[in-house]
Amino acid sequence: MTYLGGPGDDRAKGSGDGPQAVAPEIADAVESLADLWSLAAQGAVLRLSLHQLRALRALEVAPGLNLTGLAERLDIGLPTASRLCDRLEAAGLLERALHPHKRREVRLSLTAHGRHVLGDVADRRAQALGVALAGMEPAERDALSRGLRAFLGTRTGRAPLPGDATSGK
């Protein structure tokens, strides 16, 4: 059976570098990067799980979130978020404080130690990534940088992924 394809389908033109042909290579690269990211984080001052790191990062980006806001950002349930915060608070990485105007709301924020741990993880990840990038030719690094900027541009809402709420699929 011959594949006829539709307009804009690179397979129909016989191209080996169309989106569907390149996607598995990129998926492999992302998996390798995730492994590098995780290994670099494990060498940090304090070993944290991926969920714990994501929670700290969410609080770094949006200080003062409440438990519901954190759970939504992490796409986890409230009981799970509460237990996660309990562990982070016990480790001295986050603190809870009553909202100044809403008596029933508790705000979450990083402690100085939490910010230090995140900084250590970021430094270790940057070092590991630097080592990986040093093995590339300058033109390859430049092409990678341009490609990542283009990818990030598509993720700002111009090209939703299949299954995204905004994609209609």
XYZ file of C-alpha atoms in Angstrom:
169
model
C 0.000 0.000 0.000
C 1.388 3.404 -0.957
C 1.092 6.304 1.444
C -0.202 9.376 -0.353
C -0.192 11.821 2.552
C -1.757 15.207 2.667
C -0.582 18.765 2.144
C 2.343 19.650 4.340
C 3.074 16.005 5.172
C 6.810 15.564 4.714
C 6.475 11.780 4.419
C 4.564 12.238 1.190
C 7.566 14.089 -0.244
C 9.987 11.396 0.870
C 11.701 13.713 3.338
C 13.608 11.976 6.106
C 13.758 15.085 8.279
C 10.086 15.978 8.608
C 8.432 16.424 12.001
C 7.423 12.768 12.360
C 10.887 11.540 11.380
C 12.694 13.890 13.787
C 10.311 13.468 16.737
C 11.798 10.133 17.972
C 15.315 11.598 17.885
C 14.176 14.599 19.905
C 12.339 12.323 22.355
C 15.585 10.385 22.890
C 17.498 13.644 23.429
C 14.900 14.864 25.935
C 15.140 11.583 27.821
C 18.933 11.907 27.957
C 18.615 15.496 29.129
C 16.118 14.453 31.807
C 18.583 11.797 33.002
C 21.398 14.378 33.083
C 19.078 16.792 34.924
C 18.097 14.178 37.499
C 21.651 12.922 38.098
C 22.966 16.460 38.531
C 20.235 17.193 41.076
C 21.084 14.055 43.065
C 24.572 15.393 43.764
C 23.169 18.514 45.405
C 23.491 19.494 49.057
C 20.223 17.716 49.786
C 18.803 14.894 47.709
C 15.235 15.637 46.738
C 12.689 13.778 44.660
C 11.508 15.190 41.357
C 8.186 16.161 42.988
C 9.971 17.954 45.806
C 12.172 19.855 43.353
C 9.156 20.783 41.233
C 7.325 22.051 44.324
C 10.292 24.173 45.405
C 10.674 25.533 41.892
C 6.960 26.395 41.742
C 7.296 28.319 45.000
C 10.399 30.067 43.706
C 8.516 31.238 40.621
C 5.286 32.086 42.481
C 6.070 32.845 46.132
C 3.092 32.934 48.452
C 1.082 30.239 46.684
C -1.475 28.507 48.813
C -1.797 24.724 48.959
C -4.504 24.641 46.298
C -2.385 26.749 43.932
C 0.623 24.501 44.442
C -1.445 21.356 43.881
C -2.820 22.812 40.646
C 0.638 23.788 39.385
C 1.983 20.319 40.115
C -1.179 18.574 38.879
C -1.538 16.593 42.107
C -4.315 16.220 44.662
C -4.594 18.339 47.795
C -3.737 15.496 50.210
C -0.599 14.691 48.191
C 0.385 18.360 48.097
C -0.168 18.643 51.836
C 2.070 15.644 52.581
C 4.698 17.007 50.177
C 4.665 20.341 52.012
C 4.867 18.561 55.357
C 8.094 16.865 54.264
C 9.555 20.059 52.769
C 8.672 22.017 55.895
C 10.215 19.342 58.134
C 13.418 19.590 56.063
C 13.455 23.357 56.573
C 12.919 24.126 52.877
C 9.551 25.851 53.033
C 7.470 27.652 55.565
C 3.777 28.161 55.985
C 2.316 31.456 57.146
C -1.236 32.664 57.574
C -2.392 35.015 54.847
C -2.497 38.551 56.274
C -6.053 39.207 55.031
C -7.591 35.733 54.741
C -7.545 33.924 58.087
C -8.273 30.512 56.598
C -5.601 30.648 53.884
C -2.017 29.533 54.400
C 0.709 30.908 52.159
C 3.730 28.807 51.251
C 7.194 30.245 50.708
C 10.766 29.061 50.440
C 13.122 29.424 53.341
C 16.671 30.684 52.848
C 17.768 27.037 53.004
C 15.220 26.137 50.310
C 16.549 28.893 48.045
C 20.116 27.681 48.715
C 19.212 24.095 47.777
C 17.516 25.242 44.566
C 20.565 27.348 43.719
C 22.845 24.362 44.305
C 20.700 22.162 42.056
C 20.650 24.858 39.339
C 24.447 25.226 39.520
C 25.009 21.483 39.272
C 22.599 21.192 36.348
C 24.286 24.083 34.537
C 27.696 22.471 35.046
C 26.492 19.099 33.757
C 24.845 20.728 30.773
C 27.997 22.750 30.098
C 30.045 19.550 29.959
C 27.579 18.019 27.498
C 27.542 21.145 25.335
C 31.350 21.342 25.341
C 31.376 18.114 23.337
C 29.471 19.806 20.508
C 30.813 21.934 17.702
C 29.962 25.665 17.971
C 27.669 25.425 14.932
C 25.814 22.509 16.558
C 25.349 24.469 19.800
C 24.077 27.437 17.811
C 21.647 25.245 15.859
C 20.440 23.646 19.099
C 19.932 27.057 20.686
C 17.953 28.319 17.682
C 15.854 25.157 17.629
C 15.066 25.402 21.332
C 14.053 29.054 20.993
C 11.727 28.096 18.131
C 10.288 25.235 20.175
C 9.680 27.468 23.179
C 7.955 29.948 20.878
C 5.526 27.270 19.734
C 4.725 26.317 23.335
C 3.567 29.837 24.232
C 0.135 29.054 22.865
C 0.629 29.164 19.114
C 0.807 25.393 18.639
C -0.976 23.352 21.339
C -0.143 19.671 21.691
C -2.766 17.051 20.844
C -4.866 16.514 23.937
C -4.265 20.040 25.301
C -7.469 21.699 26.449
C -6.960 24.452 23.883
C -6.265 22.132 20.956
C -9.834 20.945 20.587
C -8.658 17.350 20.031
